[in-house]
Amino acid sequence: MMNTEYPNLFTPLKINQTVLKNRIVSTPLGMIDISELQGPGYVIKGSVAVDAPNAMWADIPYAFSRHMVDETHDWIIKAHQRGMKAGIELIHCGNQARAYNGPHVYGPCDGVNDEGWPVKAMDEADMKMVAAAYGKAARDAMMLGFDLIFLHFA
């Protein structure tokens, strides 16, 4: 029986040169194993921090570092084996991050976040550093084989 309310939901979608098998997109999945996932046309590896100081709420290595790149690449392979396009959510948590690698996190103004970490108001140099980290992460993601990039600006 054809769904008349959403007739295009299960039809392919072309975005530039990328063709999704359907119009179903997963929510960002974090570190979840996608071995059994079958349905979405586009699956998102979620909450991947850019390579900048104190970008995340957990002390997780950069997804494209030599310690993590094989695991990240395996995730892409699993998605592609299941007919899904592999996406990645790149994030810098800003003032919601935790200061694992330095004295403070970055935010729009000085203060203390909900976790008690000092927040430093970003100046122009800080903003350029974070922008460059997003650019580097996007390039690393595309070079490793991700099909789509989801930017999350916290």
mmCIF file of N, CA, C and O in Angstrom, residues 15-72:
data_model
loop_
_atom_site.group_PDB
_atom_site.id
_atom_site.type_symbol
_atom_site.label_atom_id
_atom_site.label_comp_id
_atom_site.label_asym_id
_atom_site.label_seq_id
_atom_site.Cartn_x
_atom_site.Cartn_y
_atom_site.Cartn_z
ATOM 1 N N ILE A 15 21.249 14.947 -4.002
ATOM 2 C CA ILE A 15 21.782 16.202 -3.491
ATOM 3 C C ILE A 15 23.129 16.403 -4.169
ATOM 4 O O ILE A 15 24.091 15.698 -3.849
ATOM 5 N N ASN A 16 23.187 17.297 -5.130
ATOM 6 C CA ASN A 16 24.372 17.455 -5.974
ATOM 7 C C ASN A 16 24.704 16.103 -6.595
ATOM 8 O O ASN A 16 23.884 15.553 -7.307
ATOM 9 N N GLN A 17 25.871 15.542 -6.310
ATOM 10 C CA GLN A 17 26.260 14.248 -6.887
ATOM 11 C C GLN A 17 25.941 13.066 -5.970
ATOM 12 O O GLN A 17 26.191 11.919 -6.328
ATOM 13 N N THR A 18 25.392 13.333 -4.794
ATOM 14 C CA THR A 18 25.099 12.284 -3.816
ATOM 15 C C THR A 18 23.640 11.872 -3.936
ATOM 16 O O THR A 18 22.748 12.711 -3.920
ATOM 17 N N VAL A 19 23.407 10.565 -4.054
ATOM 18 C CA VAL A 19 22.043 10.050 -4.150
ATOM 19 C C VAL A 19 21.753 9.208 -2.911
ATOM 20 O O VAL A 19 22.443 8.224 -2.635
ATOM 21 N N LEU A 20 20.735 9.627 -2.148
ATOM 22 C CA LEU A 20 20.277 8.862 -0.988
ATOM 23 C C LEU A 20 19.238 7.851 -1.455
ATOM 24 O O LEU A 20 18.411 8.171 -2.312
ATOM 25 N N LYS A 21 19.249 6.635 -0.891
ATOM 26 C CA LYS A 21 18.310 5.599 -1.323
ATOM 27 C C LYS A 21 16.861 5.925 -0.940
ATOM 28 O O LYS A 21 15.925 5.395 -1.519
ATOM 29 N N ASN A 22 16.692 6.781 0.068
ATOM 30 C CA ASN A 22 15.377 7.254 0.487
ATOM 31 C C ASN A 22 15.573 8.582 1.214
ATOM 32 O O ASN A 22 16.691 9.084 1.297
ATOM 33 N N ARG A 23 14.520 9.139 1.736
ATOM 34 C CA ARG A 23 14.585 10.454 2.375
ATOM 35 C C ARG A 23 14.560 10.365 3.894
ATOM 36 O O ARG A 23 14.204 11.309 4.583
ATOM 37 N N ILE A 24 14.965 9.239 4.418
ATOM 38 C CA ILE A 24 15.012 9.023 5.864
ATOM 39 C C ILE A 24 16.431 9.306 6.341
ATOM 40 O O ILE A 24 17.395 8.750 5.818
ATOM 41 N N VAL A 25 16.540 10.182 7.345
ATOM 42 C CA VAL A 25 17.829 10.579 7.899
ATOM 43 C C VAL A 25 17.830 10.213 9.379
ATOM 44 O O VAL A 25 16.882 10.529 10.102
ATOM 45 N N SER A 26 18.881 9.543 9.811
ATOM 46 C CA SER A 26 18.979 9.204 11.231
ATOM 47 C C SER A 26 19.340 10.439 12.034
ATOM 48 O O SER A 26 19.945 11.373 11.520
ATOM 49 N N THR A 27 18.992 10.426 13.276
ATOM 50 C CA THR A 27 19.494 11.422 14.198
ATOM 51 C C THR A 27 20.983 11.135 14.397
ATOM 52 O O THR A 27 21.415 10.000 14.201
ATOM 53 N N PRO A 28 21.807 12.128 14.760
ATOM 54 C CA PRO A 28 23.220 11.818 15.034
ATOM 55 C C PRO A 28 23.339 10.714 16.087
ATOM 56 O O PRO A 28 22.734 10.792 17.143
ATOM 57 N N LEU A 29 24.131 9.687 15.770
ATOM 58 C CA LEU A 29 24.159 8.469 16.586
ATOM 59 C C LEU A 29 25.309 8.346 17.560
ATOM 60 O O LEU A 29 25.442 7.332 18.222
ATOM 61 N N GLY A 30 26.172 9.313 17.651
ATOM 62 C CA GLY A 30 27.256 9.212 18.615
ATOM 63 C C GLY A 30 28.113 7.995 18.365
ATOM 64 O O GLY A 30 28.475 7.686 17.245
ATOM 65 N N MET A 31 28.419 7.257 19.395
ATOM 66 C CA MET A 31 29.320 6.102 19.300
ATOM 67 C C MET A 31 28.564 4.786 19.096
ATOM 68 O O MET A 31 29.126 3.716 19.217
ATOM 69 N N ILE A 32 27.296 4.851 18.763
ATOM 70 C CA ILE A 32 26.471 3.649 18.619
ATOM 71 C C ILE A 32 26.980 2.789 17.462
ATOM 72 O O ILE A 32 27.308 3.284 16.394
ATOM 73 N N ASP A 33 27.007 1.478 17.664
ATOM 74 C CA ASP A 33 27.380 0.537 16.615
ATOM 75 C C ASP A 33 26.226 0.451 15.617
ATOM 76 O O ASP A 33 25.078 0.215 16.001
ATOM 77 N N ILE A 34 26.528 0.630 14.338
ATOM 78 C CA ILE A 34 25.468 0.633 13.320
ATOM 79 C C ILE A 34 25.401 -0.683 12.561
ATOM 80 O O ILE A 34 24.768 -0.758 11.508
ATOM 81 N N SER A 35 25.989 -1.745 13.091
ATOM 82 C CA SER A 35 26.037 -3.042 12.404
ATOM 83 C C SER A 35 24.664 -3.566 12.006
ATOM 84 O O SER A 35 24.531 -4.241 10.999
ATOM 85 N N GLU A 36 23.649 -3.286 12.786
ATOM 86 C CA GLU A 36 22.311 -3.812 12.509
ATOM 87 C C GLU A 36 21.376 -2.788 11.873
ATOM 88 O O GLU A 36 20.250 -3.116 11.530
ATOM 89 N N LEU A 37 21.825 -1.558 11.703
ATOM 90 C CA LEU A 37 20.977 -0.507 11.154
ATOM 91 C C LEU A 37 20.787 -0.722 9.660
ATOM 92 O O LEU A 37 21.745 -0.971 8.941
ATOM 93 N N GLN A 38 19.552 -0.615 9.170
ATOM 94 C CA GLN A 38 19.263 -0.896 7.766
ATOM 95 C C GLN A 38 18.508 0.215 7.041
ATOM 96 O O GLN A 38 18.719 0.400 5.857
ATOM 97 N N GLY A 39 17.608 0.926 7.697
ATOM 98 C CA GLY A 39 16.623 1.742 7.012
ATOM 99 C C GLY A 39 17.010 3.082 6.424
ATOM 100 O O GLY A 39 16.659 3.400 5.289
ATOM 101 N N PRO A 40 17.728 3.938 7.147
ATOM 102 C CA PRO A 40 17.929 5.306 6.654
ATOM 103 C C PRO A 40 18.742 5.376 5.367
ATOM 104 O O PRO A 40 19.609 4.545 5.117
ATOM 105 N N GLY A 41 18.461 6.406 4.577
ATOM 106 C CA GLY A 41 19.286 6.683 3.408
ATOM 107 C C GLY A 41 20.561 7.401 3.808
ATOM 108 O O GLY A 41 21.562 7.348 3.106
ATOM 109 N N TYR A 42 20.505 8.070 4.959
ATOM 110 C CA TYR A 42 21.624 8.893 5.433
ATOM 111 C C TYR A 42 21.750 8.682 6.930
ATOM 112 O O TYR A 42 20.807 8.910 7.679
ATOM 113 N N VAL A 43 22.897 8.172 7.372
ATOM 114 C CA VAL A 43 23.150 7.930 8.789
ATOM 115 C C VAL A 43 24.273 8.863 9.236
ATOM 116 O O VAL A 43 25.232 9.083 8.502
ATOM 117 N N ILE A 44 24.130 9.429 10.425
ATOM 118 C CA ILE A 44 25.064 10.454 10.902
ATOM 119 C C ILE A 44 25.838 9.948 12.118
ATOM 120 O O ILE A 44 25.245 9.586 13.139
ATOM 121 N N LYS A 45 27.170 9.940 12.011
ATOM 122 C CA LYS A 45 28.036 9.681 13.171
ATOM 123 C C LYS A 45 28.047 10.982 13.960
ATOM 124 O O LYS A 45 28.528 11.997 13.486
ATOM 125 N N GLY A 46 27.493 10.960 15.154
ATOM 126 C CA GLY A 46 27.243 12.200 15.864
ATOM 127 C C GLY A 46 28.259 12.605 16.903
ATOM 128 O O GLY A 46 29.056 11.793 17.375
ATOM 129 N N SER A 47 28.211 13.882 17.202
ATOM 130 C CA SER A 47 29.007 14.509 18.253
ATOM 131 C C SER A 47 30.493 14.219 18.116
ATOM 132 O O SER A 47 31.143 13.720 19.034
ATOM 133 N N VAL A 48 31.033 14.537 16.957
ATOM 134 C CA VAL A 48 32.460 14.384 16.699
ATOM 135 C C VAL A 48 33.102 15.757 16.840
ATOM 136 O O VAL A 48 32.819 16.668 16.060
ATOM 137 N N ALA A 49 33.942 15.913 17.853
ATOM 138 C CA ALA A 49 34.533 17.220 18.149
ATOM 139 C C ALA A 49 35.583 17.603 17.116
ATOM 140 O O ALA A 49 36.338 16.753 16.633
ATOM 141 N N VAL A 50 35.601 18.887 16.777
ATOM 142 C CA VAL A 50 36.677 19.411 15.944
ATOM 143 C C VAL A 50 37.964 19.404 16.755
ATOM 144 O O VAL A 50 37.938 19.285 17.978
ATOM 145 N N ASP A 51 39.096 19.509 16.075
ATOM 146 C CA ASP A 51 40.404 19.434 16.738
ATOM 147 C C ASP A 51 40.806 20.822 17.243
ATOM 148 O O ASP A 51 41.603 21.522 16.643
ATOM 149 N N ALA A 52 40.188 21.221 18.356
ATOM 150 C CA ALA A 52 40.468 22.512 18.993
ATOM 151 C C ALA A 52 40.470 22.287 20.498
ATOM 152 O O ALA A 52 39.823 21.352 20.991
ATOM 153 N N PRO A 53 41.168 23.123 21.248
ATOM 154 C CA PRO A 53 41.214 22.930 22.706
ATOM 155 C C PRO A 53 39.827 22.965 23.345
ATOM 156 O O PRO A 53 39.021 23.847 23.034
ATOM 157 N N ASN A 54 39.558 21.981 24.168
ATOM 158 C CA ASN A 54 38.324 21.951 24.963
ATOM 159 C C ASN A 54 37.072 22.128 24.110
ATOM 160 O O ASN A 54 36.187 22.913 24.444
ATOM 161 N N ALA A 55 36.983 21.357 23.033
ATOM 162 C CA ALA A 55 35.852 21.472 22.111
ATOM 163 C C ALA A 55 34.674 20.588 22.499
ATOM 164 O O ALA A 55 33.602 20.720 21.950
ATOM 165 N N MET A 56 34.855 19.683 23.465
ATOM 166 C CA MET A 56 33.849 18.665 23.730
ATOM 167 C C MET A 56 33.513 18.596 25.210
ATOM 168 O O MET A 56 34.200 19.138 26.041
ATOM 169 N N TRP A 57 32.443 17.880 25.531
ATOM 170 C CA TRP A 57 32.069 17.668 26.927
ATOM 171 C C TRP A 57 32.697 16.397 27.490
ATOM 172 O O TRP A 57 32.495 16.065 28.646
ATOM 173 N N ALA A 58 33.454 15.678 26.670
ATOM 174 C CA ALA A 58 34.171 14.489 27.136
ATOM 175 C C ALA A 58 35.583 14.529 26.559
ATOM 176 O O ALA A 58 35.811 15.140 25.522
ATOM 177 N N ASP A 59 36.505 13.886 27.210
ATOM 178 C CA ASP A 59 37.890 13.864 26.755
ATOM 179 C C ASP A 59 38.070 12.720 25.752
ATOM 180 O O ASP A 59 38.594 11.661 26.068
ATOM 181 N N ILE A 60 37.590 12.941 24.525
ATOM 182 C CA ILE A 60 37.604 11.946 23.457
ATOM 183 C C ILE A 60 38.637 12.377 22.417
ATOM 184 O O ILE A 60 38.649 13.538 22.005
ATOM 185 N N PRO A 61 39.474 11.458 21.949
ATOM 186 C CA PRO A 61 40.461 11.840 20.926
ATOM 187 C C PRO A 61 39.780 12.286 19.630
ATOM 188 O O PRO A 61 38.674 11.854 19.309
ATOM 189 N N TYR A 62 40.476 13.113 18.880
ATOM 190 C CA TYR A 62 40.018 13.588 17.574
ATOM 191 C C TYR A 62 39.753 12.382 16.669
ATOM 192 O O TYR A 62 40.579 11.482 16.551
ATOM 193 N N ALA A 63 38.591 12.338 16.025
ATOM 194 C CA ALA A 63 38.158 11.178 15.241
ATOM 195 C C ALA A 63 39.091 10.832 14.084
ATOM 196 O O ALA A 63 39.079 9.697 13.598
ATOM 197 N N PHE A 64 39.912 11.788 13.659
ATOM 198 C CA PHE A 64 40.801 11.556 12.521
ATOM 199 C C PHE A 64 42.266 11.459 12.955
ATOM 200 O O PHE A 64 43.161 11.464 12.117
ATOM 201 N N SER A 65 42.481 11.364 14.267
ATOM 202 C CA SER A 65 43.841 11.184 14.775
ATOM 203 C C SER A 65 44.299 9.775 14.438
ATOM 204 O O SER A 65 43.488 8.885 14.152
ATOM 205 N N ARG A 66 45.588 9.542 14.501
ATOM 206 C CA ARG A 66 46.104 8.205 14.157
ATOM 207 C C ARG A 66 45.568 7.136 15.093
ATOM 208 O O ARG A 66 45.503 5.961 14.733
ATOM 209 N N HIS A 67 45.124 7.518 16.290
ATOM 210 C CA HIS A 67 44.581 6.552 17.250
ATOM 211 C C HIS A 67 43.129 6.186 16.952
ATOM 212 O O HIS A 67 42.654 5.155 17.411
ATOM 213 N N MET A 68 42.425 7.044 16.203
ATOM 214 C CA MET A 68 40.984 6.849 15.999
ATOM 215 C C MET A 68 40.576 6.652 14.538
ATOM 216 O O MET A 68 39.447 6.258 14.266
ATOM 217 N N VAL A 69 41.466 6.945 13.600
ATOM 218 C CA VAL A 69 41.070 6.988 12.191
ATOM 219 C C VAL A 69 40.565 5.641 11.678
ATOM 220 O O VAL A 69 39.601 5.604 10.896
ATOM 221 N N ASP A 70 41.129 4.536 12.104
ATOM 222 C CA ASP A 70 40.660 3.232 11.640
ATOM 223 C C ASP A 70 39.233 2.962 12.111
ATOM 224 O O ASP A 70 38.396 2.472 11.340
ATOM 225 N N GLU A 71 38.954 3.276 13.379
ATOM 226 C CA GLU A 71 37.597 3.093 13.913
ATOM 227 C C GLU A 71 36.600 3.983 13.167
ATOM 228 O O GLU A 71 35.490 3.549 12.835
ATOM 229 N N THR A 72 36.994 5.218 12.884
ATOM 230 C CA THR A 72 36.128 6.142 12.151
ATOM 231 C C THR A 72 35.877 5.617 10.738
ATOM 232 O O THR A 72 34.744 5.628 10.248
#
